[in-house]
Amino acid sequence: MHNPPHPGEVIRELCLDPLGLSVTAAAEALGVSRKTLSAVLNGKAGVSPEMAIRLSIAFNTSSESWLTQQSQYELSHAEQHRKDLRVKKLVAAQ
């Protein structure tokens, strides 16, 4: 995916909004603080492996899908700065 959304956006649009859940209610159900969930929803924090498990239990999804979304998001943003990296190509010695 070229510019994948942050997983927090997915959580809000596909999980919380359809169920009519507030951030407070969702945080309570997930067993995290409102501040923690809010940080993820607002793209200020990523989905950790533990959060991925919590999301998978709460929304009957796979934890791998949440981690994949987070990884795709981070990789997409890192790729945007690829040209700034000072890396030399390595070749086998002859």
Coordinates of N, CA, C and O in Angstrom, one line a residue:
M1 N 0.9 -1.2 0.0 CA 0.0 0.0 0.0 C 0.9 1.2 0.0 O 1.9 1.3 0.7
H2 N 0.6 2.2 -0.8 CA 1.4 3.4 -1.0 C 1.5 4.3 0.3 O 2.5 4.6 0.8
N3 N 0.3 4.7 0.8 CA 0.3 5.5 2.0 C -0.8 5.0 2.9 O -1.9 5.5 3.1
P4 N -0.4 3.9 3.6 CA -1.4 3.3 4.5 C -1.8 4.2 5.7 O -1.0 5.0 6.2
P5 N -3.0 4.1 6.2 CA -3.4 4.9 7.3 C -2.8 4.3 8.6 O -2.4 3.2 8.7
H6 N -2.7 5.2 9.6 CA -2.2 4.8 10.9 C -3.3 3.9 11.5 O -4.5 4.1 11.3
P7 N -2.8 2.8 12.2 CA -3.8 1.9 12.7 C -4.9 2.5 13.6 O -6.0 2.1 13.7
G8 N -4.5 3.6 14.3 CA -5.4 4.4 15.1 C -6.6 4.9 14.3 O -7.8 4.8 14.8
E9 N -6.4 5.3 13.1 CA -7.5 5.7 12.2 C -8.4 4.6 11.9 O -9.6 4.7 11.9
V10 N -7.8 3.4 11.7 CA -8.6 2.2 11.4 C -9.4 1.8 12.6 O -10.6 1.5 12.5
I11 N -8.8 1.9 13.8 CA -9.5 1.5 15.0 C -10.8 2.4 15.2 O -11.9 2.0 15.4
R12 N -10.5 3.7 15.0 CA -11.6 4.7 15.2 C -12.7 4.4 14.1 O -13.9 4.3 14.5
E13 N -12.4 4.4 12.9 CA -13.4 4.3 11.8 C -14.1 2.9 11.6 O -15.2 2.9 11.3
L14 N -13.3 1.9 11.9 CA -13.9 0.5 11.6 C -14.3 -0.2 12.9 O -15.0 -1.2 12.8
C15 N -13.9 0.3 14.1 CA -14.2 -0.4 15.3 C -15.0 0.4 16.3 O -16.1 0.0 16.7
L16 N -14.5 1.6 16.6 CA -15.2 2.4 17.6 C -16.5 3.1 17.0 O -17.6 2.9 17.6
D17 N -16.4 3.8 15.9 CA -17.5 4.5 15.3 C -18.7 3.6 15.0 O -19.8 3.9 15.4
P18 N -18.5 2.5 14.3 CA -19.7 1.6 14.0 C -20.4 1.1 15.3 O -21.6 0.8 15.3
L19 N -19.6 0.9 16.4 CA -20.2 0.4 17.6 C -20.7 1.5 18.5 O -21.3 1.3 19.6
G20 N -20.5 2.8 18.1 CA -20.9 3.9 18.9 C -20.1 4.0 20.2 O -20.7 4.5 21.2
L21 N -18.9 3.6 20.2 CA -18.1 3.6 21.4 C -17.3 4.9 21.6 O -16.7 5.4 20.7
S22 N -17.3 5.4 22.8 CA -16.5 6.5 23.1 C -15.1 6.0 23.4 O -14.8 4.8 23.6
V23 N -14.1 6.9 23.4 CA -12.7 6.6 23.7 C -12.7 6.0 25.1 O -12.0 5.0 25.4
T24 N -13.4 6.6 26.0 CA -13.4 6.2 27.4 C -13.9 4.8 27.6 O -13.3 3.9 28.2
A25 N -15.0 4.5 26.9 CA -15.6 3.1 27.0 C -14.7 2.1 26.3 O -14.6 1.0 26.9
A26 N -14.1 2.4 25.2 CA -13.3 1.5 24.5 C -12.0 1.2 25.3 O -11.6 0.1 25.4
A27 N -11.4 2.3 25.9 CA -10.3 2.1 26.8 C -10.5 1.2 27.9 O -9.7 0.3 28.3
E28 N -11.7 1.4 28.6 CA -12.1 0.6 29.7 C -12.2 -0.9 29.2 O -11.7 -1.8 29.9
A29 N -12.8 -1.1 28.1 CA -13.0 -2.5 27.6 C -11.7 -3.1 27.3 O -11.5 -4.3 27.5
L30 N -10.7 -2.3 26.8 CA -9.4 -2.8 26.4 C -8.5 -3.0 27.6 O -7.4 -3.6 27.5
G31 N -8.9 -2.4 28.7 CA -8.1 -2.5 29.9 C -6.8 -1.6 29.9 O -5.8 -1.9 30.4
V32 N -7.0 -0.5 29.2 CA -5.9 0.5 29.1 C -6.5 1.9 29.5 O -7.7 2.1 29.6
S33 N -5.6 2.8 29.8 CA -6.1 4.2 30.1 C -6.6 4.9 28.9 O -6.3 4.6 27.7
R34 N -7.4 5.9 29.2 CA -8.0 6.7 28.1 C -6.8 7.4 27.3 O -6.8 7.5 26.1
K35 N -5.8 7.8 28.1 CA -4.7 8.5 27.5 C -3.9 7.6 26.5 O -3.5 8.0 25.5
T36 N -3.8 6.3 26.9 CA -3.0 5.4 26.1 C -3.8 5.1 24.8 O -3.2 5.2 23.7
L37 N -5.1 4.9 24.9 CA -5.9 4.6 23.6 C -5.9 5.9 22.8 O -5.8 5.8 21.6
S38 N -6.1 7.0 23.4 CA -6.2 8.3 22.7 C -4.9 8.5 21.9 O -4.9 9.0 20.7
A39 N -3.7 8.2 22.5 CA -2.5 8.4 21.8 C -2.4 7.5 20.5 O -1.9 8.0 19.5
V40 N -2.9 6.3 20.6 CA -2.9 5.4 19.4 C -3.9 6.0 18.4 O -3.6 6.1 17.2
L41 N -5.1 6.3 18.8 CA -6.1 6.8 17.9 C -5.7 8.1 17.2 O -6.1 8.3 16.0
N42 N -4.9 8.9 17.8 CA -4.5 10.2 17.2 C -3.1 10.1 16.5 O -2.5 11.1 16.2
G43 N -2.6 8.8 16.4 CA -1.3 8.6 15.7 C -0.1 9.1 16.5 O 1.0 9.2 15.9
K44 N -0.2 9.3 17.7 CA 0.9 9.7 18.6 C 1.7 8.5 19.1 O 2.8 8.7 19.6
A45 N 1.0 7.4 19.1 CA 1.7 6.1 19.5 C 1.3 5.0 18.6 O 0.2 5.1 17.9
G46 N 2.1 4.0 18.5 CA 1.8 2.9 17.6 C 1.1 1.8 18.4 O 1.0 1.8 19.6
V47 N 0.7 0.8 17.6 CA 0.1 -0.4 18.2 C 1.2 -1.4 18.6 O 2.0 -1.9 17.7
S48 N 1.4 -1.6 19.9 CA 2.4 -2.5 20.4 C 1.9 -4.0 20.3 O 0.7 -4.2 20.1
P49 N 2.7 -5.0 20.4 CA 2.2 -6.3 20.4 C 1.2 -6.6 21.5 O 0.2 -7.2 21.2
E50 N 1.3 -6.0 22.7 CA 0.3 -6.2 23.7 C -1.0 -5.5 23.3 O -2.1 -6.1 23.5
M51 N -1.0 -4.3 22.7 CA -2.2 -3.7 22.3 C -2.8 -4.4 21.2 O -4.0 -4.5 21.1
A52 N -2.0 -5.0 20.3 CA -2.5 -5.8 19.2 C -3.3 -7.0 19.7 O -4.4 -7.3 19.2
I53 N -2.9 -7.6 20.8 CA -3.6 -8.7 21.4 C -4.9 -8.2 22.0 O -5.9 -8.9 21.9
R54 N -4.8 -7.1 22.7 CA -6.0 -6.5 23.3 C -7.1 -6.2 22.2 O -8.3 -6.6 22.4
L55 N -6.7 -5.6 21.1 CA -7.6 -5.3 20.0 C -8.1 -6.6 19.4 O -9.3 -6.6 19.1
S56 N -7.3 -7.6 19.3 CA -7.8 -8.8 18.7 C -8.9 -9.5 19.5 O -9.8 -10.1 19.0
I57 N -8.7 -9.4 20.9 CA -9.7 -10.0 21.7 C -11.0 -9.2 21.7 O -12.1 -9.8 21.6
A58 N -10.8 -7.9 21.8 CA -12.0 -7.0 21.9 C -12.8 -7.0 20.6 O -14.1 -7.0 20.6
F59 N -12.2 -7.0 19.4 CA -12.9 -6.9 18.2 C -12.9 -8.1 17.3 O -13.2 -8.1 16.1
N60 N -12.5 -9.3 17.9 CA -12.5 -10.6 17.2 C -11.7 -10.5 15.9 O -12.2 -10.9 14.8
T61 N -10.5 -10.0 16.0 CA -9.6 -9.9 14.8 C -8.3 -10.6 15.2 O -8.2 -11.1 16.3
S62 N -7.4 -10.6 14.3 CA -6.1 -11.2 14.6 C -5.1 -10.2 15.1 O -5.1 -9.1 14.6
S63 N -4.3 -10.6 16.0 CA -3.3 -9.6 16.5 C -2.3 -9.3 15.4 O -1.7 -8.2 15.3
E64 N -2.0 -10.3 14.6 CA -1.1 -10.1 13.5 C -1.5 -9.0 12.5 O -0.7 -8.3 12.0
S65 N -2.8 -8.9 12.3 CA -3.3 -7.9 11.4 C -3.0 -6.5 11.9 O -2.7 -5.6 11.1
W66 N -3.1 -6.3 13.2 CA -2.8 -5.0 13.8 C -1.4 -4.7 13.7 O -1.0 -3.5 13.4
L67 N -0.5 -5.7 14.0 CA 0.9 -5.4 13.9 C 1.3 -5.2 12.4 O 2.2 -4.4 12.1
T68 N 0.7 -5.9 11.5 CA 1.0 -5.7 10.1 C 0.6 -4.3 9.6 O 1.4 -3.6 8.9
Q69 N -0.5 -3.8 10.1 CA -0.9 -2.4 9.8 C 0.1 -1.4 10.3 O 0.5 -0.5 9.6
Q70 N 0.6 -1.7 11.6 CA 1.5 -0.8 12.2 C 2.8 -0.8 11.4 O 3.4 0.2 11.1
S71 N 3.3 -2.0 11.0 CA 4.5 -2.2 10.3 C 4.4 -1.5 8.9 O 5.4 -0.8 8.5
Q72 N 3.3 -1.7 8.2 CA 3.1 -1.1 6.9 C 3.2 0.5 7.0 O 3.7 1.2 6.2
Y73 N 2.5 1.0 8.0 CA 2.5 2.4 8.2 C 3.9 3.0 8.5 O 4.3 3.9 7.9
E74 N 4.6 2.3 9.4 CA 6.0 2.8 9.7 C 6.9 2.7 8.5 O 7.7 3.6 8.2
L75 N 6.8 1.5 7.8 CA 7.7 1.3 6.6 C 7.4 2.4 5.5 O 8.3 2.9 4.9
S76 N 6.1 2.7 5.3 CA 5.8 3.7 4.3 C 6.4 5.0 4.7 O 6.9 5.7 3.8
H77 N 6.3 5.4 5.9 CA 6.9 6.7 6.3 C 8.4 6.7 6.3 O 9.0 7.7 5.9
A78 N 9.0 5.5 6.6 CA 10.5 5.4 6.5 C 11.0 5.5 5.0 O 12.0 6.1 4.7
E79 N 10.2 4.9 4.1 CA 10.5 4.9 2.7 C 10.5 6.3 2.1 O 11.3 6.6 1.2
Q80 N 9.7 7.2 2.7 CA 9.7 8.5 2.2 C 11.0 9.3 2.4 O 11.3 10.3 1.8
H81 N 11.8 8.7 3.3 CA 13.1 9.3 3.6 C 14.3 8.5 3.2 O 15.4 8.6 3.6
R82 N 14.0 7.5 2.3 CA 15.0 6.6 1.8 C 16.2 7.3 1.2 O 17.4 7.0 1.5
K83 N 16.0 8.4 0.5 CA 17.1 9.1 -0.2 C 18.0 9.8 0.8 O 19.1 10.1 0.5
D84 N 17.5 10.0 2.0 CA 18.3 10.7 3.0 C 19.3 9.8 3.7 O 20.2 10.2 4.5
L85 N 19.1 8.5 3.5 CA 19.9 7.5 4.2 C 21.3 7.4 3.5 O 21.4 7.3 2.3
R86 N 22.3 7.3 4.3 CA 23.7 7.2 3.7 C 24.1 5.7 3.9 O 24.7 5.4 4.9
V87 N 23.8 5.0 2.9 CA 24.1 3.6 2.9 C 24.8 3.2 1.6 O 24.4 3.7 0.5
K88 N 25.8 2.4 1.7 CA 26.6 2.0 0.5 C 26.1 0.5 0.2 O 25.9 -0.3 1.1
K89 N 26.0 0.2 -1.1 CA 25.7 -1.1 -1.5 C 26.9 -2.0 -1.3 O 28.0 -1.6 -1.5
L90 N 26.6 -3.2 -0.8 CA 27.7 -4.2 -0.5 C 27.7 -5.2 -1.6 O 26.7 -5.6 -2.1
V91 N 28.9 -5.6 -2.0 CA 29.1 -6.6 -3.0 C 30.1 -7.6 -2.5 O 30.9 -7.3 -1.7
A92 N 30.0 -8.8 -3.0 CA 30.9 -9.9 -2.6 C 32.3 -9.6 -3.1 O 32.5 -9.1 -4.2
A93 N 33.3 -9.9 -2.2 CA 34.7 -9.7 -2.6 C 35.1 -10.7 -3.6 O 34.6 -11.9 -3.6
Q94 N 35.9 -10.4 -4.6 CA 36.3 -11.3 -5.6 C 37.7 -11.8 -5.4 O 38.6 -11.2 -4.9

